[in-house]
PDB file of C-alpha atoms in Angstrom:
ATOM      1  CA  MET S  27     -94.799-125.680 103.952  1.00  0.00           C
ATOM      2  CA  LEU S  28     -93.258-122.173 104.248  1.00  0.00           C
ATOM      3  CA  SER S  29     -95.000-120.945 101.412  1.00  0.00           C
ATOM      4  CA  ASP S  30     -98.345-122.217 102.728  1.00  0.00           C
ATOM      5  CA  ALA S  31     -97.565-120.489 106.139  1.00  0.00           C
ATOM      6  CA  SER S  32     -96.529-117.369 104.313  1.00  0.00           C
ATOM      7  CA  VAL S  33     -99.977-117.263 102.633  1.00  0.00           C
ATOM      8  CA  VAL S  34    -101.916-117.724 105.793  1.00  0.00           C
ATOM      9  CA  ALA S  35     -99.807-115.046 107.580  1.00  0.00           C
ATOM     10  CA  TRP S  36    -100.481-112.652 105.040  1.00  0.00           C
ATOM     11  CA  ARG S  37    -104.307-113.378 105.054  1.00  0.00           C
ATOM     12  CA  ASN S  38    -104.170-112.433 108.696  1.00  0.00           C
ATOM     13  CA  ILE S  39    -101.950-109.521 108.066  1.00  0.00           C
ATOM     14  CA  ILE S  40    -104.625-108.255 105.787  1.00  0.00           C
ATOM     15  CA  LYS S  41    -107.395-108.783 108.347  1.00  0.00           C
ATOM     16  CA  ILE S  42    -105.458-106.344 110.596  1.00  0.00           C
ATOM     17  CA  LYS S  43    -105.959-103.564 107.859  1.00  0.00           C
ATOM     18  CA  ARG S  44    -109.549-104.548 107.216  1.00  0.00           C
ATOM     19  CA  VAL S  45    -110.709-104.838 110.875  1.00  0.00           C
ATOM     20  CA  PRO S  46    -108.458-101.938 112.346  1.00  0.00           C
ATOM     21  CA  ASP S  47    -110.360-102.107 115.765  1.00  0.00           C
ATOM     22  CA  LEU S  48    -107.994-105.268 116.548  1.00  0.00           C
ATOM     23  CA  LEU S  49    -104.905-103.152 116.503  1.00  0.00           C
ATOM     24  CA  VAL S  50    -106.631-100.252 117.974  1.00  0.00           C
ATOM     25  CA  PHE S  51    -107.770-101.954 121.126  1.00  0.00           C
ATOM     26  CA  THR S  52    -104.585-104.263 121.399  1.00  0.00           C
ATOM     27  CA  THR S  53    -102.419-100.762 121.620  1.00  0.00           C
ATOM     28  CA  LEU S  54    -104.765 -98.601 123.788  1.00  0.00           C
ATOM     29  CA  SER S  55    -104.808-101.055 126.774  1.00  0.00           C
ATOM     30  CA  PRO S  56    -100.706-100.782 127.094  1.00  0.00           C
ATOM     31  CA  ILE S  57    -100.738 -97.220 126.512  1.00  0.00           C
ATOM     32  CA  MET S  58    -103.409 -96.799 129.126  1.00  0.00           C
ATOM     33  CA  PHE S  59    -100.984 -99.024 131.448  1.00  0.00           C
ATOM     34  CA  VAL S  60     -97.908 -96.741 130.939  1.00  0.00           C
ATOM     35  CA  LEU S  61     -99.813 -93.717 131.232  1.00  0.00           C
ATOM     36  CA  LEU S  62    -101.585 -94.928 134.785  1.00  0.00           C
ATOM     37  CA  PHE S  63     -98.349 -96.344 136.118  1.00  0.00           C
ATOM     38  CA  ALA S  64     -96.094 -93.607 135.111  1.00  0.00           C
ATOM     39  CA  TYR S  65     -98.310 -90.641 136.393  1.00  0.00           C
ATOM     40  CA  VAL S  66    -100.747 -91.856 138.705  1.00  0.00           C
ATOM     41  CA  PHE S  67     -98.930 -94.531 140.597  1.00  0.00           C
ATOM     42  CA  GLY S  68     -95.515 -93.840 139.640  1.00  0.00           C
ATOM     43  CA  GLY S  69     -94.502 -91.580 142.635  1.00  0.00           C
ATOM     44  CA  ALA S  70     -95.678 -93.879 145.025  1.00  0.00           C
ATOM     45  CA  ILE S  71     -94.339 -97.093 143.687  1.00  0.00           C
ATOM     46  CA  GLY S  72     -91.039 -95.668 142.560  1.00  0.00           C
ATOM     47  CA  GLN S  73     -87.969 -96.189 144.813  1.00  0.00           C
ATOM     48  CA  ASN S  74     -87.353 -93.528 147.024  1.00  0.00           C
ATOM     49  CA  GLY S  75     -90.194 -91.654 145.375  1.00  0.00           C
ATOM     50  CA  ASN S  76     -88.271 -91.110 142.097  1.00  0.00           C
ATOM     51  CA  ALA S  77     -91.048 -91.012 139.313  1.00  0.00           C
ATOM     52  CA  GLN S  78     -88.689 -90.614 136.337  1.00  0.00           C
ATOM     53  CA  GLU S  79     -86.509 -93.662 137.651  1.00  0.00           C
ATOM     54  CA  TYR S  80     -89.466 -95.852 137.723  1.00  0.00           C
ATOM     55  CA  ARG S  81     -90.662 -94.913 134.605  1.00  0.00           C
ATOM     56  CA  GLU S  82     -87.617 -96.419 133.078  1.00  0.00           C
ATOM     57  CA  PHE S  83     -87.878 -99.405 135.279  1.00  0.00           C
ATOM     58  CA  LEU S  84     -91.742 -99.771 134.075  1.00  0.00           C
ATOM     59  CA  MET S  85     -91.210-100.076 130.271  1.00  0.00           C
ATOM     60  CA  ALA S  86     -89.666-103.793 130.439  1.00  0.00           C
ATOM     61  CA  GLY S  87     -92.705-104.893 132.578  1.00  0.00           C
ATOM     62  CA  ILE S  88     -95.096-103.026 130.409  1.00  0.00           C
ATOM     63  CA  PHE S  89     -93.604-104.510 127.048  1.00  0.00           C
ATOM     64  CA  ALA S  90     -93.386-107.863 128.544  1.00  0.00           C
ATOM     65  CA  GLN S  91     -97.034-107.944 129.726  1.00  0.00           C
ATOM     66  CA  THR S  92     -98.219-106.561 126.363  1.00  0.00           C
ATOM     67  CA  VAL S  93     -96.645-109.380 124.165  1.00  0.00           C
ATOM     68  CA  ILE S  94     -97.560-111.834 126.431  1.00  0.00           C
ATOM     69  CA  PHE S  95    -101.415-110.703 126.246  1.00  0.00           C
ATOM     70  CA  GLY S  96    -100.804-110.276 122.501  1.00  0.00           C
ATOM     71  CA  ALA S  97    -100.220-113.834 121.851  1.00  0.00           C
ATOM     72  CA  THR S  98    -103.729-114.743 123.297  1.00  0.00           C
ATOM     73  CA  ILE S  99    -104.927-113.199 119.897  1.00  0.00           C
ATOM     74  CA  THR S 100    -103.759-116.494 118.383  1.00  0.00           C
ATOM     75  CA  GLY S 101    -106.070-118.452 120.244  1.00  0.00           C
ATOM     76  CA  ALA S 102    -108.837-116.204 120.136  1.00  0.00           C
ATOM     77  CA  GLY S 103    -108.195-116.154 116.206  1.00  0.00           C
ATOM     78  CA  LEU S 104    -107.983-119.793 115.571  1.00  0.00           C
ATOM     79  CA  ALA S 105    -111.164-120.441 117.747  1.00  0.00           C
ATOM     80  CA  GLU S 106    -112.907-117.774 115.605  1.00  0.00           C
ATOM     81  CA  ASP S 107    -111.856-119.438 112.515  1.00  0.00           C
ATOM     82  CA  VAL S 108    -113.048-122.918 113.634  1.00  0.00           C
ATOM     83  CA  LYS S 109    -116.510-121.384 114.703  1.00  0.00           C
ATOM     84  CA  LYS S 110    -116.922-119.728 111.446  1.00  0.00           C
ATOM     85  CA  GLY S 111    -115.898-122.809 109.170  1.00  0.00           C
ATOM     86  CA  VAL S 112    -112.663-121.244 107.986  1.00  0.00           C
ATOM     87  CA  ILE S 113    -110.558-123.956 109.097  1.00  0.00           C
ATOM     88  CA  ASP S 114    -112.969-126.572 106.817  1.00  0.00           C
ATOM     89  CA  ARG S 115    -112.029-124.421 103.862  1.00  0.00           C
ATOM     90  CA  PHE S 116    -108.361-124.491 104.713  1.00  0.00           C
ATOM     91  CA  ARG S 117    -108.876-128.351 104.923  1.00  0.00           C
ATOM     92  CA  SER S 118    -109.980-128.673 101.629  1.00  0.00           C
ATOM     93  CA  LEU S 119    -107.211-126.724 100.147  1.00  0.00           C
ATOM     94  CA  PRO S 120    -104.022-128.317  98.803  1.00  0.00           C
ATOM     95  CA  MET S 121    -101.793-127.066 101.611  1.00  0.00           C
ATOM     96  CA  ALA S 122     -99.650-128.617 104.481  1.00  0.00           C
ATOM     97  CA  PRO S 123    -101.903-128.933 107.766  1.00  0.00           C
ATOM     98  CA  SER S 124     -99.133-127.380 110.038  1.00  0.00           C
ATOM     99  CA  ALA S 125     -99.176-124.160 108.084  1.00  0.00           C
ATOM    100  CA  VAL S 126    -102.231-122.825 109.419  1.00  0.00           C
ATOM    101  CA  LEU S 127    -100.920-122.749 112.827  1.00  0.00           C
ATOM    102  CA  THR S 128     -97.541-121.665 111.772  1.00  0.00           C
ATOM    103  CA  GLY S 129     -98.902-118.787 109.270  1.00  0.00           C
ATOM    104  CA  ARG S 130    -101.093-117.557 112.382  1.00  0.00           C
ATOM    105  CA  THR S 131     -98.396-117.369 115.209  1.00  0.00           C
ATOM    106  CA  LEU S 132     -96.083-115.755 112.610  1.00  0.00           C
ATOM    107  CA  SER S 133     -98.887-112.975 111.832  1.00  0.00           C
ATOM    108  CA  ASP S 134     -99.342-112.340 115.260  1.00  0.00           C
ATOM    109  CA  VAL S 135     -95.534-111.510 115.727  1.00  0.00           C
ATOM    110  CA  ILE S 136     -96.062-108.785 112.899  1.00  0.00           C
ATOM    111  CA  ASN S 137     -98.975-107.662 115.324  1.00  0.00           C
ATOM    112  CA  ASN S 138     -96.528-107.727 118.519  1.00  0.00           C
ATOM    113  CA  VAL S 139     -93.872-105.477 116.738  1.00  0.00           C
ATOM    114  CA  ILE S 140     -96.235-102.914 115.745  1.00  0.00           C
ATOM    115  CA  VAL S 141     -97.488-102.875 119.450  1.00  0.00           C
ATOM    116  CA  LEU S 142     -93.954-102.800 120.485  1.00  0.00           C
ATOM    117  CA  VAL S 143     -93.199 -99.741 118.261  1.00  0.00           C
ATOM    118  CA  VAL S 144     -96.348 -97.804 119.451  1.00  0.00           C
ATOM    119  CA  MET S 145     -95.717 -98.617 122.895  1.00  0.00           C
ATOM    120  CA  SER S 146     -91.988 -97.403 122.502  1.00  0.00           C
ATOM    121  CA  LEU S 147     -92.945 -94.132 121.423  1.00  0.00           C
ATOM    122  CA  THR S 148     -95.296 -93.624 124.263  1.00  0.00           C
ATOM    123  CA  GLY S 149     -92.667 -94.591 126.174  1.00  0.00           C
ATOM    124  CA  LEU S 150     -90.116 -92.241 125.028  1.00  0.00           C
ATOM    125  CA  ILE S 151     -93.186 -89.341 125.507  1.00  0.00           C
ATOM    126  CA  VAL S 152     -93.359 -89.996 129.288  1.00  0.00           C
ATOM    127  CA  GLY S 153     -89.335 -89.965 129.787  1.00  0.00           C
ATOM    128  CA  TRP S 154     -88.524 -93.675 129.130  1.00  0.00           C
ATOM    129  CA  ARG S 155     -84.768 -93.808 127.630  1.00  0.00           C
ATOM    130  CA  ILE S 156     -82.522 -96.959 126.380  1.00  0.00           C
ATOM    131  CA  ARG S 157     -79.524 -96.374 128.272  1.00  0.00           C
ATOM    132  CA  ASP S 158     -77.348 -98.883 126.461  1.00  0.00           C
ATOM    133  CA  GLY S 159     -76.469 -99.567 122.877  1.00  0.00           C
ATOM    134  CA  PHE S 160     -78.453-100.011 119.804  1.00  0.00           C
ATOM    135  CA  TRP S 161     -77.748-103.631 119.574  1.00  0.00           C
ATOM    136  CA  ASP S 162     -78.228-104.265 123.438  1.00  0.00           C
ATOM    137  CA  ALA S 163     -82.052-102.626 122.910  1.00  0.00           C
ATOM    138  CA  ALA S 164     -82.318-104.428 119.739  1.00  0.00           C
ATOM    139  CA  ALA S 165     -81.335-108.092 121.525  1.00  0.00           C
ATOM    140  CA  GLY S 166     -83.834-106.848 124.508  1.00  0.00           C
ATOM    141  CA  TYR S 167     -86.654-106.584 122.149  1.00  0.00           C
ATOM    142  CA  LEU S 168     -85.950-109.523 120.097  1.00  0.00           C
ATOM    143  CA  LEU S 169     -85.963-111.841 123.333  1.00  0.00           C
ATOM    144  CA  LEU S 170     -89.264-110.396 124.431  1.00  0.00           C
ATOM    145  CA  ILE S 171     -90.956-111.177 120.687  1.00  0.00           C
ATOM    146  CA  VAL S 172     -89.288-114.703 120.775  1.00  0.00           C
ATOM    147  CA  PHE S 173     -90.773-115.409 124.273  1.00  0.00           C
ATOM    148  CA  ALA S 174     -94.170-114.023 123.184  1.00  0.00           C
ATOM    149  CA  TYR S 175     -94.017-116.410 119.895  1.00  0.00           C
ATOM    150  CA  ALA S 176     -93.551-119.618 121.965  1.00  0.00           C
ATOM    151  CA  VAL S 177     -96.377-118.311 124.461  1.00  0.00           C
ATOM    152  CA  SER S 178     -98.670-117.991 121.115  1.00  0.00           C
ATOM    153  CA  TRP S 179     -98.131-121.695 120.541  1.00  0.00           C
ATOM    154  CA  ILE S 180     -99.594-122.336 123.874  1.00  0.00           C
ATOM    155  CA  MET S 181    -102.343-120.266 122.910  1.00  0.00           C
ATOM    156  CA  ALA S 182    -102.850-121.945 119.459  1.00  0.00           C
ATOM    157  CA  TRP S 183    -103.227-125.256 121.244  1.00  0.00           C
ATOM    158  CA  ILE S 184    -105.917-123.799 123.414  1.00  0.00           C
ATOM    159  CA  GLY S 185    -107.611-122.055 120.588  1.00  0.00           C
ATOM    160  CA  MET S 186    -108.048-125.632 118.910  1.00  0.00           C
ATOM    161  CA  LEU S 187    -109.023-126.976 122.301  1.00  0.00           C
ATOM    162  CA  VAL S 188    -111.809-124.840 123.296  1.00  0.00           C
ATOM    163  CA  PRO S 189    -115.215-124.044 121.379  1.00  0.00           C
ATOM    164  CA  SER S 190    -115.235-120.135 121.318  1.00  0.00           C
ATOM    165  CA  PRO S 191    -113.013-116.951 121.236  1.00  0.00           C
ATOM    166  CA  GLU S 192    -114.703-115.894 124.209  1.00  0.00           C
ATOM    167  CA  VAL S 193    -113.665-118.963 126.350  1.00  0.00           C
ATOM    168  CA  VAL S 194    -110.102-118.276 124.999  1.00  0.00           C
ATOM    169  CA  ASN S 195    -109.894-114.668 125.935  1.00  0.00           C
ATOM    170  CA  ASN S 196    -111.328-115.566 129.507  1.00  0.00           C
ATOM    171  CA  ALA S 197    -109.268-118.635 130.153  1.00  0.00           C
ATOM    172  CA  SER S 198    -106.195-116.843 129.239  1.00  0.00           C
ATOM    173  CA  PHE S 199    -107.069-113.754 131.412  1.00  0.00           C
ATOM    174  CA  ILE S 200    -107.482-115.926 134.402  1.00  0.00           C
ATOM    175  CA  VAL S 201    -103.738-117.818 133.951  1.00  0.00           C
ATOM    176  CA  ILE S 202    -101.736-114.639 132.294  1.00  0.00           C
ATOM    177  CA  PHE S 203    -103.144-112.054 134.468  1.00  0.00           C
ATOM    178  CA  PRO S 204    -101.422-113.200 137.461  1.00  0.00           C
ATOM    179  CA  LEU S 205     -98.319-114.559 136.015  1.00  0.00           C
ATOM    180  CA  THR S 206     -97.665-110.993 134.907  1.00  0.00           C
ATOM    181  CA  PHE S 207     -98.493-109.216 138.197  1.00  0.00           C
ATOM    182  CA  ILE S 208     -96.695-111.864 140.502  1.00  0.00           C
ATOM    183  CA  ALA S 209     -93.071-110.830 138.819  1.00  0.00           C
ATOM    184  CA  VAL S 210     -90.715-108.031 138.447  1.00  0.00           C
ATOM    185  CA  THR S 211     -92.909-106.523 135.775  1.00  0.00           C
ATOM    186  CA  PHE S 212     -93.994-103.490 138.186  1.00  0.00           C
ATOM    187  CA  VAL S 213     -92.417-103.540 141.434  1.00  0.00           C
ATOM    188  CA  PRO S 214     -88.926-104.608 142.466  1.00  0.00           C
ATOM    189  CA  LEU S 215     -88.277-108.029 143.644  1.00  0.00           C
ATOM    190  CA  ASP S 216     -87.594-107.182 147.111  1.00  0.00           C
ATOM    191  CA  THR S 217     -90.851-105.284 147.585  1.00  0.00           C
ATOM    192  CA  LEU S 218     -92.934-108.765 147.151  1.00  0.00           C
ATOM    193  CA  PRO S 219     -94.217-110.735 150.286  1.00  0.00           C
ATOM    194  CA  GLY S 220     -91.759-113.931 150.940  1.00  0.00           C
ATOM    195  CA  PRO S 221     -93.996-116.596 149.335  1.00  0.00           C
ATOM    196  CA  LEU S 222     -94.809-114.237 146.134  1.00  0.00           C
ATOM    197  CA  GLN S 223     -91.072-113.267 145.861  1.00  0.00           C
ATOM    198  CA  SER S 224     -90.326-116.958 145.733  1.00  0.00           C
ATOM    199  CA  ILE S 225     -92.896-117.549 142.895  1.00  0.00           C
ATOM    200  CA  ALA S 226     -91.622-114.114 140.880  1.00  0.00           C
ATOM    201  CA  GLU S 227     -87.878-115.438 141.079  1.00  0.00           C
ATOM    202  CA  TRP S 228     -88.704-118.586 139.036  1.00  0.00           C
ATOM    203  CA  ASN S 229     -91.704-117.020 137.069  1.00  0.00           C
ATOM    204  CA  PRO S 230     -90.393-117.009 133.319  1.00  0.00           C
ATOM    205  CA  VAL S 231     -92.213-113.430 132.749  1.00  0.00           C
ATOM    206  CA  SER S 232     -90.039-112.132 135.550  1.00  0.00           C
ATOM    207  CA  SER S 233     -86.935-113.473 133.563  1.00  0.00           C
ATOM    208  CA  ALA S 234     -87.972-112.074 130.277  1.00  0.00           C
ATOM    209  CA  THR S 235     -88.412-108.401 131.946  1.00  0.00           C
ATOM    210  CA  GLN S 236     -85.247-108.595 133.625  1.00  0.00           C
ATOM    211  CA  ALA S 237     -83.359-109.433 130.678  1.00  0.00           C
ATOM    212  CA  SER S 238     -84.712-106.664 128.706  1.00  0.00           C
ATOM    213  CA  ARG S 239     -84.644-104.216 131.525  1.00  0.00           C
ATOM    214  CA  GLU S 240     -80.930-104.937 131.696  1.00  0.00           C
ATOM    215  CA  LEU S 241     -80.419-104.963 127.826  1.00  0.00           C
ATOM    216  CA  PHE S 242     -82.233-101.560 127.894  1.00  0.00           C
ATOM    217  CA  GLY S 243     -80.105-100.292 130.689  1.00  0.00           C
ATOM    218  CA  ASN S 244     -82.954 -99.587 133.015  1.00  0.00           C
ATOM    219  CA  ILE S 245     -82.060-101.133 136.335  1.00  0.00           C
ATOM    220  CA  PRO S 246     -82.465 -98.520 138.946  1.00  0.00           C
ATOM    221  CA  ALA S 247     -79.481 -97.466 140.996  1.00  0.00           C
ATOM    222  CA  GLY S 248     -79.188 -99.119 144.273  1.00  0.00           C
ATOM    223  CA  THR S 249     -81.389-102.175 143.349  1.00  0.00           C
ATOM    224  CA  PRO S 250     -80.488-105.101 145.769  1.00  0.00           C
ATOM    225  CA  GLU S 251     -78.299-107.924 143.544  1.00  0.00           C
ATOM    226  CA  THR S 252     -80.570-111.111 143.400  1.00  0.00           C
ATOM    227  CA  THR S 253     -79.639-114.477 144.707  1.00  0.00           C
ATOM    228  CA  ALA S 254     -81.854-115.993 142.262  1.00  0.00           C
ATOM    229  CA  TRP S 255     -80.398-118.374 139.435  1.00  0.00           C
ATOM    230  CA  PRO S 256     -83.295-117.460 137.041  1.00  0.00           C
ATOM    231  CA  LEU S 257     -82.744-113.782 137.470  1.00  0.00           C
ATOM    232  CA  GLN S 258     -79.088-113.782 137.557  1.00  0.00           C
ATOM    233  CA  HIS S 259     -79.029-115.528 134.178  1.00  0.00           C
ATOM    234  CA  ALA S 260     -82.370-114.051 132.919  1.00  0.00           C
ATOM    235  CA  ALA S 261     -81.912-113.926 129.120  1.00  0.00           C
ATOM    236  CA  LEU S 262     -80.867-117.935 129.238  1.00  0.00           C
ATOM    237  CA  TYR S 263     -83.621-118.705 131.600  1.00  0.00           C
ATOM    238  CA  THR S 264     -85.792-117.169 129.122  1.00  0.00           C
ATOM    239  CA  LEU S 265     -84.545-118.807 126.227  1.00  0.00           C
ATOM    240  CA  ILE S 266     -84.729-122.419 127.872  1.00  0.00           C
ATOM    241  CA  TRP S 267     -88.432-121.605 128.625  1.00  0.00           C
ATOM    242  CA  THR S 268     -88.970-120.454 124.996  1.00  0.00           C
ATOM    243  CA  VAL S 269     -87.420-123.883 123.756  1.00  0.00           C
ATOM    244  CA  VAL S 270     -89.173-125.970 126.255  1.00  0.00           C
ATOM    245  CA  ILE S 271     -92.831-124.498 125.327  1.00  0.00           C
ATOM    246  CA  LEU S 272     -91.941-124.803 121.633  1.00  0.00           C
ATOM    247  CA  LEU S 273     -91.132-128.286 122.003  1.00  0.00           C
ATOM    248  CA  ILE S 274     -94.136-129.344 123.777  1.00  0.00           C
ATOM    249  CA  PHE S 275     -96.680-126.981 122.107  1.00  0.00           C
ATOM    250  CA  VAL S 276     -95.741-127.245 118.523  1.00  0.00           C
ATOM    251  CA  PRO S 277     -96.549-130.817 118.362  1.00  0.00           C
ATOM    252  CA  LEU S 278     -99.685-130.557 120.771  1.00  0.00           C
ATOM    253  CA  ALA S 279    -101.201-127.725 118.631  1.00  0.00           C
ATOM    254  CA  ASN S 280    -100.497-129.414 115.400  1.00  0.00           C
ATOM    255  CA  LEU S 281    -102.230-132.901 117.024  1.00  0.00           C
ATOM    256  CA  GLN S 282    -105.006-131.044 118.343  1.00  0.00           C
ATOM    257  CA  TYR S 283    -105.665-128.892 114.723  1.00  0.00           C
ATOM    258  CA  ARG S 284    -105.281-132.446 113.243  1.00  0.00           C
ATOM    259  CA  ARG S 285    -108.066-133.739 115.645  1.00  0.00           C
ATOM    260  CA  SER S 286    -110.298-130.967 115.303  1.00  0.00           C
ATOM    261  CA  THR S 287    -110.357-131.145 111.491  1.00  0.00           C
ATOM    262  CA  SER S 288    -110.748-134.855 111.175  1.00  0.00           C
ATOM    263  CA  ARG S 289    -114.388-134.602 113.066  1.00  0.00           C
TER     264      ARG S 289
END
């Protein structure tokens, strides 16, 4: 199964090379977010008007939002393969059925890694710095990638469920956009109104952002200590969500794949 999955993954990686627009537009959007928030809104949103401090606070949130949106490529890609009949061709080959979804999700990990590299370079240009050691920073990146990998399995299930990539993109945007904004991605928790603050405290996007922000050493001085358990144990809470999502959606996505290919 792993050898089959690696072949499918390589097929999707080659597609990035042949259709570079996929990577270009995936990276342009977060770069624009970095520049807009850093230079246009940074002085107004930053604590005590400190634009430089806000740029460091911002980057973990941009990373989290980007890799989660990047996971939607999984669903859109699978929906496109179903629409074009590629999945039917895979079904005729002597390969494990689960290899198609596993290969798709693994190839999108590579896409997210490339995007993170580009965004990190952009962050360094606007003044972002990693304040803790190399291994802490590596753990921060790894946590974001692992969480995004789990989200990609939700997208894989949706991609096999809905009829077209356009529907996948629209449905994903409606759900993911508020999830990434009602969180500590772009603003400190204490600036949110009461009801939204409660949602943000338990939002796994908040914990993924908070954990990576702590590992990068980008918590602003004077930030109030949170009393919410998910943010006090951000890395653990993110990993719990990751495991739960994988346990639920890996079987669901594979079941939906078998149903789709048996029609």
